[in-house]
Amino acid sequence: MPLNSSKKDSKGRTFKFQAEIQRVLDILINRLYKNREIFLRELISNSADALHRMRIVQFETKDSILDPDIELGIKITFDENENTLTISDTGVGMSYQEIKTNLGTIAQSGTLEFLQQLEESPDAINLIGQFGVGFYSSFIVAKEVVVRSRSYPEDSRGVEWRSDGSGKFSVAYVDKADRGTEVILYLKDDTKEFANRFKLESIVKKYSDFVGFPIRIADDDQIVNRQVPIWYQSDEVTDEEFNEFYRQVSLDWTEPFHRIQLNVDAPIQFRALLFLPKQRSRMMMTSMYQDYGLRLYSKKILVQEKAKDLLPEYLRFVFGVVDSEDLPLNVSREVIQVDRTIRRISKVITGRILDELEKIDEDKYLEWWEQFGVFIKEGISQDEKRRKKLLNQLRVRTSKSEDQLIALTKYVEQMPDVQEEILFLLGESLPILKRSPHLEHYRKVDQEVILFSEPIDSFVVMHVTEFQGKKFKAIDQAEAEPFKDEDKEEEETKEEKEEPEKDPFLTHLKEILEDRIIDIKYTDFLTDSPCRLVNPSGTTAFTRVLKYMDENYVPQKKIMEINPDHSLIINLNSLFEKDPESPLIQICAFQLLENQELAEGSLQDPTDMIKRVNQLMQQALGINRNS
Ligand code: ADP
C-alpha cells in the first residue's frame, strides 16, 4: 500500500498529492498572476521533453514500439463551447505507475525555495519549470485537469489522471489508441480567452518558437513554430528573439549584456550562441554553484544540460548553447570530461569570450565590471595560461583615480620613469585604504598606488608577480632586508652578533609593546602620521589570504614604524628623556598601536582602548582645570 491513501472507485484509484505539491497548488489556484500564459510554455516544454526522450528510445530500440512511424510532434486543440484546451504529443507517454509517481510526487528538491520565492514575488511564477513543478502551472488556468497517456511499448495500456487540484487525484486505466500524452484543461471562467487560435499562436511564437518539434494548432496542418534552433539561424533572427531565447536559457528577465555567435568548421565543427548577463546572481558567487549556464547539443539534440566542462569555472556566468556534429549522442559525463573535442571547443569559446570583452566600449565595460570583475579576478588567480590576457581586462581603483576605475594597462602607462614597480595596497575597504598612512610617502613623490579592497584581490596578487615586465609590490611591508647567507649567519655565535647599540627610546617602546609587535623602527615613509604597521617583507598577500581561508585566523604581528619628525613622536621622546618611567609613555605607545589597528580594521578588543582614551581625556581635562 502506498503512503498516500488509496481507494478504488469507478474512476480508478484516488491518491493524495505529496504535501509540497499541494502547497504549490494552493498558491497557484488562489492567486492571480499577470503572466498566466506561461502554463502553455511549461506544458509544451514537458511534451518536447517526452518527444526528445522518444527520439532517443528510437535510436536505441527498433522493436516492439507502439506507432513507430508516427511523427514526433505537438498538437494544441481547443473547444470554445466546452472551454477546454488540449495539448497532446507523440512522446514517450507514461505507464500507470509513472503517471501516478510523476504527477503526484516531486523528484527534484527545491520546492520550498520556490514557494518562498513565490511568496516574495508573484513574478517568480516564471521559474516554475526550473523547480520541477512546471506541470502544475496548468492549475493557474484550469479548474480541472485530465491527463491521458499511453507509454511507448507496444503492449502498454492507456491511463488517465484526473484532478481538480484540491488535495487528491485519481488514476485509472482507459482506452487510448495512440502513443503519447494529452493534457486536457477545463478552463476557469476567467481564463476562457485561452481557447482562441490567435491567442494560442502568439503564445507559442513567444515562448516556444525554437522548440525542436513541430507544433500545430487545431486541425490545421500548418506548423506554428520555427523549430530550427536559433543557433542554426543567422540573418532572420531579431534581437528581441535572441533576447527571448536568452530569457529561456538563463531565467534572467533583464536583457543580456553581450551576445556571441560562433560557427566553426575546423578543426572541429561546432556552433555556439553565448550570452554574458548584465547582472550577476547571488548564486553565481558561491563556490557551490552548479547551475552552469551552457547546454551541450549534438546535432540539435540536447546531450548535457549545465555543461560544466565547456568553460573554465570563472566563466560560469555565461549562458547559451554549444552544438557540435563531432560529438556522439550518448556522451556520458565521464566521457565528456576527458573528451578531446570538448577541450578544444572550450579553448575556442573561452578565447573568444575574452577577445570580445576586450572589444567592448570602455564605459559599458566598466558598468559590467562592477558586477563581474570579481570573476575576471578569479580567472587571473586561477588560469595561468590566460593570465596575461585576463590582466589586460583588470580594472582597478588607485590612490589617484578617485572613484574611477582604470585599466591596469593604463596604470602602467602612467608610471613615472623612476617608478619601477606596480605599487598596491590591500585593505578592508576603499575609505580605509584612502586614509592609510602607507600612502603618504607615495603622495609626496607623486606615485600612484593601486587600492585593492575585495577579498579576491589577495588571491590575485598572490598569483600575479609581474605585468609587462613590472613587478607587483605591496607598500605595507618592510623594505626587504639585504640578502644574508643563512649558513654564514648560523656560524656566527649570538654574542658575536650582538645587535648594534639601539636607540634607548625605541628599545623602551619595544619593551612596552613586546607582546603585540615583531619590532619597532624609524621610517621616512611617513609625513602626516606618527606611525604605521607593516608586514615583514614579502608576506602581505599571503597573510591576507590566510585571513580569508582560516576561520580561526589570528592576525599576525606586524612591525611598527614610527615617524621621527612627527610632533607626537618628538614630544614622546623628550618626555622619555626627562622621565623614562612616566606612565604616560606606556599609554601613548599602546594608543599609537591600537589607533593603527583600529584604522586598518584589525583591532581585536577595543576595551583597553576605551579605558585608555578615558584616562587621557581625564588627564587633559584635569590639566585644563588647573591651568
Ligand atoms: P519536470 O518536467 O520539471 O520534471 P513537471 O511537474 O513539469 O516537472 O513534470 C513532472 C514529470 O511528469 C516529468 O518529469 C515527466 O516525467 C512527466 N511528464 C509531464 N508531462 C509529460 C508528457 N507530456 N509526457 C510524458 N511525461 C510527462
XYZ file of C-alpha atoms and ligand atoms in Angstrom:
654
model
C 0.000 0.000 0.000
C 1.485 3.363 -0.949
C 1.993 6.117 1.593
C -0.800 8.196 0.183
C -4.139 6.600 0.881
C -5.828 4.823 -1.968
C -9.356 3.791 -2.678
C -10.882 2.221 -5.690
C -13.983 3.628 -7.301
C -15.487 3.677 -10.738
C -12.890 6.195 -11.874
C -9.958 4.136 -10.625
C -7.957 4.806 -7.500
C -7.661 8.091 -5.663
C -4.406 9.328 -4.204
C -3.267 12.299 -2.185
C -0.714 14.715 -3.535
C 2.603 14.938 -1.774
C 2.313 17.788 0.760
C 4.716 20.109 -1.098
C 2.735 19.757 -4.298
C -0.476 20.570 -2.519
C 1.135 23.742 -1.191
C 2.202 24.688 -4.702
C -1.321 24.005 -5.959
C -2.991 26.036 -3.218
C -0.894 29.038 -4.112
C -1.350 28.602 -7.855
C -5.095 28.241 -7.615
C -5.748 31.088 -5.237
C -3.524 33.800 -6.527
C -3.938 35.976 -9.565
C -0.998 36.061 -11.896
C -0.151 38.588 -14.535
C 1.510 36.172 -16.932
C -0.777 33.195 -16.698
C 0.144 32.282 -20.260
C 3.353 30.602 -19.135
C 1.370 27.449 -18.363
C 1.475 26.731 -22.098
C 5.224 27.090 -22.247
C 5.537 24.598 -19.394
C 3.237 22.017 -20.945
C 4.904 22.346 -24.341
C 8.266 22.001 -22.671
C 7.127 18.774 -20.981
C 5.895 17.495 -24.327
C 9.137 18.424 -26.055
C 10.967 16.576 -23.305
C 8.863 13.475 -23.834
C 9.405 13.699 -27.596
C 13.112 14.109 -27.124
C 13.195 11.017 -24.949
C 11.189 9.186 -27.588
C 13.766 10.076 -30.198
C 16.486 8.583 -28.044
C 14.434 5.438 -27.467
C 14.097 5.123 -31.237
C 17.847 5.405 -31.642
C 18.360 2.585 -29.223
C 15.491 0.181 -29.966
C 13.632 -0.560 -33.108
C 11.382 -3.388 -31.993
C 8.080 -3.511 -30.192
C 7.482 0.219 -30.200
C 3.935 1.484 -30.438
C 3.296 3.677 -33.506
C 6.926 3.570 -34.640
C 6.296 5.740 -37.682
C 4.102 8.403 -36.194
C 5.546 11.932 -36.471
C 7.176 13.326 -33.337
C 5.141 16.430 -32.704
C 2.811 18.514 -30.548
C -0.789 19.475 -31.213
C -2.878 22.059 -29.417
C -6.654 21.858 -29.800
C -9.440 23.830 -28.160
C -13.166 23.828 -27.837
C -14.721 27.250 -27.384
C -18.046 25.805 -26.314
C -16.734 23.362 -23.753
C -13.975 25.754 -22.723
C -11.313 23.126 -22.967
C -7.782 23.265 -24.180
C -5.772 20.141 -25.024
C -2.046 19.770 -25.501
C -1.092 16.418 -26.972
C 2.182 14.884 -28.001
C 3.519 11.680 -29.510
C 6.303 11.380 -26.949
C 7.241 8.516 -24.634
C 3.988 8.655 -22.701
C 3.535 7.312 -19.185
C 2.529 3.991 -17.668
C 0.114 3.681 -14.730
C 2.936 3.697 -12.233
C 4.747 6.570 -13.965
C 1.729 8.834 -14.166
C 0.970 8.208 -10.518
C 4.514 8.988 -9.412
C 5.379 11.763 -11.881
C 2.197 13.730 -11.342
C 1.832 13.227 -7.621
C 5.278 13.456 -6.149
C 8.278 15.667 -6.784
C 11.515 14.115 -7.919
C 13.526 17.265 -7.550
C 14.321 19.159 -4.375
C 13.880 22.904 -4.153
C 10.102 23.216 -3.959
C 10.313 25.002 -0.651
C 12.683 27.500 -2.156
C 10.250 28.017 -4.999
C 7.360 28.549 -2.609
C 9.402 31.064 -0.710
C 10.249 32.995 -3.871
C 6.618 32.872 -4.913
C 5.580 34.309 -1.567
C 8.030 37.146 -2.057
C 7.081 37.960 -5.621
C 4.365 36.678 -7.952
C 6.838 37.126 -10.819
C 8.672 34.069 -9.553
C 5.921 32.061 -11.223
C 8.149 32.270 -14.277
C 10.618 29.971 -12.584
C 8.126 27.191 -12.024
C 9.697 24.925 -14.647
C 13.129 25.325 -13.158
C 11.897 23.880 -9.892
C 10.485 20.741 -11.451
C 6.818 21.511 -10.911
C 6.011 23.023 -14.301
C 3.108 20.689 -14.946
C 1.132 22.128 -12.041
C 1.063 25.542 -13.712
C -1.938 24.106 -15.594
C -3.947 24.875 -12.471
C -3.338 28.585 -12.972
C -5.868 28.445 -15.824
C -7.751 25.185 -15.302
C -10.351 24.198 -12.722
C -9.848 20.576 -13.634
C -7.019 18.811 -15.440
C -7.183 15.425 -17.158
C -4.058 13.726 -18.448
C -4.443 10.757 -20.753
C -1.336 8.900 -21.670
C -0.046 5.745 -23.264
C 3.541 4.668 -22.936
C 5.680 3.682 -25.942
C 5.991 -0.132 -25.533
C 3.675 -1.959 -27.923
C 1.861 -3.791 -25.158
C 1.232 -0.731 -22.963
C -2.208 0.341 -21.744
C -3.764 3.772 -21.690
C -4.047 5.569 -18.338
C -5.948 8.582 -17.175
C -5.047 11.001 -14.413
C -7.581 13.484 -13.121
C -7.605 16.215 -10.522
C -9.249 19.488 -9.577
C -6.201 20.465 -7.556
C -7.907 20.105 -4.190
C -5.743 17.571 -2.453
C -6.407 14.450 -4.477
C -6.007 12.918 -7.909
C -7.314 9.729 -9.462
C -5.647 7.289 -11.819
C -7.462 4.735 -13.949
C -6.852 2.548 -16.970
C -8.619 3.811 -20.099
C -8.647 3.071 -23.783
C -6.218 5.191 -25.712
C -5.222 4.272 -29.221
C -2.066 6.289 -29.833
C 1.252 6.623 -28.152
C 1.899 9.757 -26.141
C 0.221 12.126 -23.744
C -2.642 14.594 -23.870
C -3.279 17.171 -21.206
C -6.867 18.402 -21.192
C -7.521 21.652 -19.351
C -11.042 22.614 -18.246
C -10.610 26.360 -18.261
C -11.810 28.590 -15.436
C -14.443 31.221 -16.146
C -11.879 33.976 -16.281
C -9.398 32.118 -18.487
C -11.651 31.300 -21.399
C -9.624 33.694 -23.515
C -7.050 30.932 -23.968
C -9.443 28.858 -26.076
C -8.617 31.042 -29.035
C -6.425 30.298 -32.007
C -4.872 33.733 -32.330
C -4.039 33.878 -28.658
C -2.520 30.396 -28.635
C -0.453 31.055 -31.703
C 1.031 34.219 -30.286
C 1.955 32.471 -27.029
C 3.593 29.596 -28.868
C 5.575 32.038 -31.006
C 6.623 33.997 -27.984
C 7.873 31.192 -25.808
C 8.226 28.052 -27.845
C 9.276 29.162 -31.294
C 12.507 27.176 -31.306
C 11.189 24.018 -29.726
C 12.696 21.320 -31.903
C 9.411 19.584 -32.769
C 6.527 20.783 -34.924
C 3.673 22.439 -33.039
C 0.281 22.645 -34.735
C -2.880 24.349 -33.587
C -6.307 22.784 -34.097
C -6.587 20.559 -37.133
C -4.550 22.893 -39.209
C -1.595 21.312 -40.951
C 0.360 24.477 -40.654
C 3.275 24.372 -38.249
C 3.296 27.372 -35.939
C 6.825 27.324 -34.588
C 10.087 27.711 -36.422
C 11.652 24.614 -34.876
C 15.099 25.239 -36.255
C 17.124 26.049 -33.211
C 18.010 29.688 -33.023
C 21.706 28.896 -33.098
C 21.260 27.426 -36.553
C 19.846 30.651 -37.893
C 21.674 33.819 -38.554
C 20.045 36.576 -40.577
C 16.388 36.156 -39.863
C 16.564 36.358 -36.101
C 15.833 39.681 -34.438
C 17.472 40.963 -31.249
C 14.157 40.573 -29.490
C 14.087 36.884 -30.440
C 17.631 36.355 -29.273
C 16.734 38.045 -26.016
C 13.716 35.830 -25.547
C 15.927 32.813 -26.086
C 18.363 34.202 -23.531
C 15.479 34.550 -21.085
C 14.622 30.905 -21.580
C 18.125 29.614 -21.000
C 19.060 31.989 -18.212
C 15.729 32.653 -16.483
C 17.088 36.170 -16.218
C 14.450 38.735 -17.086
C 16.829 41.527 -17.927
C 18.388 41.817 -21.347
C 21.760 40.173 -21.870
C 24.878 42.336 -21.750
C 26.530 40.806 -24.768
C 25.842 38.129 -27.344
C 28.435 35.993 -29.086
C 27.751 33.726 -32.047
C 30.260 31.263 -33.378
C 30.186 28.950 -36.336
C 33.407 26.995 -36.515
C 34.262 24.316 -39.086
C 37.827 23.342 -38.375
C 39.494 21.623 -36.620
C 36.163 20.632 -35.124
C 32.712 21.599 -36.260
C 30.547 23.421 -33.764
C 28.134 26.292 -33.357
C 27.774 28.322 -30.239
C 25.409 31.036 -29.105
C 26.649 32.602 -25.897
C 25.314 35.359 -23.683
C 27.007 37.381 -20.987
C 24.457 38.582 -18.430
C 24.222 42.147 -17.215
C 23.712 41.209 -13.621
C 25.249 38.518 -11.568
C 23.053 36.401 -9.348
C 23.806 35.704 -5.749
C 24.076 32.018 -6.537
C 26.862 32.529 -9.052
C 29.049 33.956 -6.348
C 29.185 30.824 -4.260
C 31.614 28.017 -4.820
C 28.670 25.617 -4.536
C 27.258 26.916 -7.821
C 26.222 24.043 -10.051
C 23.808 25.682 -12.441
C 26.277 26.163 -15.232
C 24.533 28.062 -17.964
C 25.729 26.204 -21.038
C 23.827 23.429 -22.763
C 25.621 20.984 -24.952
C 23.892 19.678 -28.066
C 24.895 17.171 -30.634
C 23.201 17.757 -33.984
C 20.387 19.738 -32.339
C 19.782 17.131 -29.667
C 20.440 18.058 -26.103
C 23.124 15.823 -24.624
C 24.015 17.730 -21.492
C 22.428 20.499 -19.511
C 24.512 22.672 -17.185
C 27.600 21.604 -19.075
C 30.413 22.243 -16.684
C 33.400 21.374 -18.797
C 32.800 23.739 -21.657
C 34.256 26.734 -19.879
C 36.691 27.382 -17.058
C 34.949 27.785 -13.734
C 35.444 31.533 -13.547
C 33.284 31.939 -16.664
C 30.396 30.113 -15.001
C 28.149 33.136 -15.539
C 27.980 32.567 -19.310
C 24.677 31.256 -20.678
C 23.920 29.667 -24.006
C 24.325 26.625 -26.189
C 27.086 24.746 -27.920
C 26.122 22.313 -30.659
C 28.662 20.068 -32.339
C 28.324 17.476 -35.061
C 31.537 15.892 -33.878
C 30.042 14.683 -30.629
C 28.391 11.314 -30.121
C 24.788 11.381 -28.905
C 25.282 9.243 -25.877
C 28.078 11.123 -24.187
C 28.129 10.253 -20.554
C 29.506 12.686 -18.060
C 32.720 10.773 -17.519
C 33.413 10.574 -21.196
C 32.730 14.243 -21.656
C 35.265 15.202 -19.109
C 38.099 13.600 -20.961
C 36.824 14.199 -24.406
C 39.301 15.999 -26.558
C 36.516 17.559 -28.571
C 35.146 19.257 -25.504
C 38.536 20.561 -24.566
C 39.069 22.011 -27.998
C 35.662 23.641 -28.051
C 36.324 25.014 -24.617
C 39.588 26.530 -25.743
C 37.982 28.263 -28.701
C 34.980 29.670 -26.852
C 36.993 30.791 -23.831
C 39.414 32.630 -26.083
C 36.562 34.200 -27.975
C 34.788 35.417 -24.851
C 37.952 37.101 -23.620
C 38.559 38.650 -27.049
C 35.046 40.033 -27.099
C 35.473 41.587 -23.677
C 38.476 43.494 -24.972
C 36.387 44.974 -27.754
C 33.620 46.357 -25.580
C 33.334 50.088 -25.229
C 35.087 51.160 -22.016
C 32.142 52.879 -20.326
C 29.945 49.897 -20.935
C 32.655 47.537 -19.810
C 33.143 49.415 -16.546
C 29.480 49.043 -15.694
C 29.739 45.339 -16.341
C 32.973 45.162 -14.387
C 31.204 46.296 -11.220
C 29.143 43.099 -11.430
C 31.554 40.643 -12.992
C 35.034 41.978 -12.255
C 35.256 39.537 -9.398
C 35.026 36.646 -11.879
C 37.810 38.089 -14.022
C 39.896 38.368 -10.869
C 39.097 34.758 -10.065
C 40.344 33.901 -13.550
C 43.536 35.860 -13.044
C 44.337 33.871 -9.951
C 43.347 30.507 -11.466
C 44.058 30.486 -15.172
C 47.788 30.682 -15.557
C 47.706 30.234 -19.318
C 45.381 33.142 -19.909
C 46.612 35.287 -17.052
C 48.246 37.849 -19.295
C 45.117 38.267 -21.363
C 42.931 38.479 -18.280
C 45.217 41.088 -16.716
C 44.512 43.290 -19.728
C 40.902 43.181 -18.602
C 41.667 44.083 -14.999
C 40.280 47.390 -13.797
C 41.459 48.976 -10.567
C 40.925 51.960 -8.335
C 44.045 53.832 -7.305
C 45.216 56.486 -4.878
C 44.862 58.996 -7.719
C 41.858 57.750 -9.656
C 39.332 58.886 -7.054
C 36.397 56.560 -7.533
C 37.075 55.962 -11.209
C 38.191 52.561 -12.379
C 41.225 52.450 -14.615
C 42.802 49.657 -16.618
C 45.942 48.088 -15.257
C 47.494 48.749 -18.657
C 46.751 52.447 -18.210
C 48.229 52.421 -14.721
C 51.481 51.035 -16.108
C 51.446 53.572 -18.930
C 51.153 56.394 -16.414
C 54.002 55.206 -14.196
C 56.802 57.787 -13.988
C 60.192 56.552 -15.240
C 61.665 56.426 -11.739
C 58.927 54.083 -10.565
C 59.975 50.533 -11.206
C 57.216 48.561 -9.597
C 53.443 48.275 -9.689
C 52.520 49.533 -6.237
C 49.488 48.233 -4.412
C 47.835 48.256 -1.035
C 45.379 45.640 0.241
C 42.707 46.615 2.737
C 39.211 46.177 4.046
C 37.517 48.928 2.102
C 38.246 51.875 -0.137
C 37.664 54.541 2.528
C 40.040 52.739 4.887
C 42.628 52.369 2.152
C 42.429 56.010 1.127
C 43.197 57.130 4.656
C 46.069 54.738 5.049
C 49.371 56.184 6.286
C 51.155 53.891 3.835
C 50.114 56.211 1.023
C 51.765 59.310 2.494
C 55.170 58.716 1.009
C 53.798 57.904 -2.434
C 51.626 61.004 -2.448
C 54.756 63.024 -1.666
C 56.741 61.504 -4.540
C 53.669 61.603 -6.785
C 53.391 57.889 -7.469
C 50.075 56.127 -7.947
C 49.125 53.158 -5.763
C 46.518 50.531 -6.661
C 43.936 50.117 -3.900
C 42.659 46.568 -3.577
C 39.636 46.270 -1.310
C 38.000 42.949 -2.249
C 38.823 39.610 -0.615
C 39.624 38.110 -4.024
C 42.344 40.734 -4.567
C 44.633 38.974 -2.103
C 44.434 35.877 -4.275
C 45.146 37.931 -7.361
C 48.337 39.475 -6.002
C 49.422 36.189 -4.532
C 49.426 34.671 -8.009
C 50.480 37.604 -10.101
C 54.048 38.640 -9.612
C 54.502 40.863 -12.617
C 52.820 42.539 -15.552
C 54.528 43.923 -18.634
C 57.883 43.311 -17.008
C 56.991 45.285 -13.871
C 56.924 43.585 -10.508
C 53.994 43.964 -8.107
C 54.907 45.437 -4.756
C 52.858 45.735 -1.568
C 53.546 49.115 0.034
C 52.609 47.993 3.514
C 55.549 45.790 4.112
C 59.010 46.314 5.489
C 61.669 47.007 2.905
C 63.425 43.743 2.046
C 66.497 43.136 4.154
C 69.712 42.898 2.169
C 70.411 39.299 1.251
C 72.022 37.283 4.036
C 73.740 33.976 3.650
C 71.911 31.776 6.140
C 74.747 29.293 6.618
C 77.121 32.036 7.474
C 74.666 33.526 9.873
C 74.377 30.297 11.784
C 78.132 30.082 12.161
C 78.229 33.372 13.961
C 77.529 32.961 17.645
C 74.931 35.043 19.327
C 77.419 37.095 21.289
C 79.354 37.958 18.177
C 76.152 39.097 16.503
C 75.138 41.347 19.382
C 72.802 43.990 17.979
C 74.299 47.382 17.407
C 73.544 49.877 20.153
C 69.844 50.610 19.713
C 68.138 53.874 20.318
C 67.056 53.696 24.021
C 63.684 55.294 23.183
C 62.931 52.602 20.598
C 64.117 49.912 22.988
C 61.782 51.217 25.660
C 58.792 51.299 23.305
C 59.611 47.831 22.115
C 59.663 46.538 25.696
C 56.245 48.051 26.307
C 54.714 46.612 23.151
C 56.705 43.393 23.195
C 53.713 41.030 23.020
C 51.978 42.939 20.274
C 54.623 43.707 17.641
C 57.573 42.000 15.997
C 59.831 45.030 16.058
C 59.868 48.802 16.066
C 61.836 51.027 13.708
C 62.096 54.573 12.442
C 60.832 55.223 8.934
C 60.957 58.065 6.443
C 57.911 56.742 4.611
C 55.522 58.847 6.702
C 54.717 62.533 6.531
C 51.452 63.169 8.403
C 51.064 60.125 10.599
C 53.068 59.331 13.711
C 53.361 55.644 12.915
C 52.300 52.744 10.720
C 52.226 48.975 10.875
C 53.967 46.923 8.208
C 54.170 43.254 7.385
C 57.515 41.518 7.299
C 58.904 41.702 3.792
C 57.046 39.594 1.208
C 54.218 38.359 3.442
C 51.390 40.790 2.728
C 49.306 38.838 0.223
C 49.822 35.551 1.952
C 48.709 36.734 5.383
C 45.567 38.208 3.903
C 44.758 35.024 2.037
C 45.118 33.117 5.295
C 42.708 35.529 6.867
C 40.023 34.575 4.347
C 40.753 30.869 4.361
C 41.069 30.226 8.066
C 38.064 30.744 10.312
C 40.197 30.904 13.427
C 42.702 33.253 11.913
C 44.558 35.356 14.457
C 46.097 38.480 12.896
C 49.840 38.206 12.505
C 52.020 40.561 14.479
C 53.470 43.412 12.498
C 56.441 45.709 12.575
C 55.731 49.190 13.928
C 57.414 52.007 12.087
C 57.424 55.449 13.647
C 57.883 58.854 12.109
C 60.778 60.614 13.858
C 59.654 64.001 12.531
C 56.114 63.839 13.862
C 55.483 66.170 16.803
C 53.817 63.413 18.790
C 56.880 61.207 18.498
C 59.241 64.149 19.182
C 57.323 65.055 22.341
C 57.080 61.484 23.488
C 60.813 61.148 23.010
C 61.540 64.247 25.095
C 59.220 63.020 27.846
C 61.167 59.763 27.771
C 64.448 61.642 28.107
C 63.141 63.640 31.058
C 61.232 60.879 32.827
C 61.786 57.387 31.354
C 59.389 55.862 33.887
C 56.458 58.136 33.097
C 53.252 56.015 32.810
C 52.088 58.318 30.008
C 54.675 56.761 27.695
C 53.039 53.378 28.059
C 49.575 54.777 27.497
C 50.734 56.601 24.382
C 52.609 53.586 22.991
C 49.542 51.347 23.206
C 47.302 54.070 21.906
C 49.544 54.659 18.872
C 49.479 50.950 18.085
C 45.771 50.487 18.560
C 44.897 53.618 16.614
C 46.511 51.981 13.606
C 44.892 48.632 14.255
C 41.536 50.327 14.541
C 42.063 52.228 11.292
C 43.024 49.038 9.477
C 40.158 47.053 10.922
C 42.397 44.624 12.782
C 41.832 45.727 16.382
C 40.843 42.619 18.279
C 39.473 44.004 21.509
C 38.615 47.671 21.983
C 38.010 47.564 25.754
C 41.527 48.574 26.758
C 41.500 51.351 24.256
C 38.298 52.817 25.624
C 39.713 52.802 29.130
C 42.877 54.406 27.880
C 41.121 57.154 25.956
C 39.033 57.926 29.036
C 42.207 58.156 31.058
C 43.756 60.527 28.529
C 40.658 62.699 28.453
C 40.596 62.890 32.180
C 44.231 63.945 32.270
C 43.675 66.557 29.578
C 40.623 67.960 31.359
C 42.448 67.912 34.683
C 45.277 69.929 33.224
C 42.884 72.452 31.723
C 41.067 72.958 35.010
C 44.292 73.510 36.909
C 45.723 75.956 34.436
P 9.601 18.389 -14.674
O 9.116 18.337 -16.103
O 10.451 19.568 -14.405
O 10.174 17.115 -14.190
P 6.778 18.581 -14.172
O 5.990 18.780 -12.949
O 6.530 19.536 -15.266
O 8.290 18.614 -13.760
O 6.537 17.112 -14.722
C 6.732 16.004 -13.881
C 7.025 14.766 -14.667
O 5.884 14.290 -15.347
C 8.036 14.933 -15.777
O 9.348 14.830 -15.283
C 7.706 13.768 -16.700
O 8.319 12.575 -16.236
C 6.235 13.646 -16.528
N 5.538 14.302 -17.650
C 4.950 15.515 -17.663
N 4.425 15.815 -18.859
C 4.679 14.744 -19.659
C 4.388 14.412 -21.036
N 3.758 15.272 -21.836
N 4.805 13.216 -21.480
C 5.449 12.349 -20.685
N 5.768 12.603 -19.394
C 5.382 13.776 -18.880
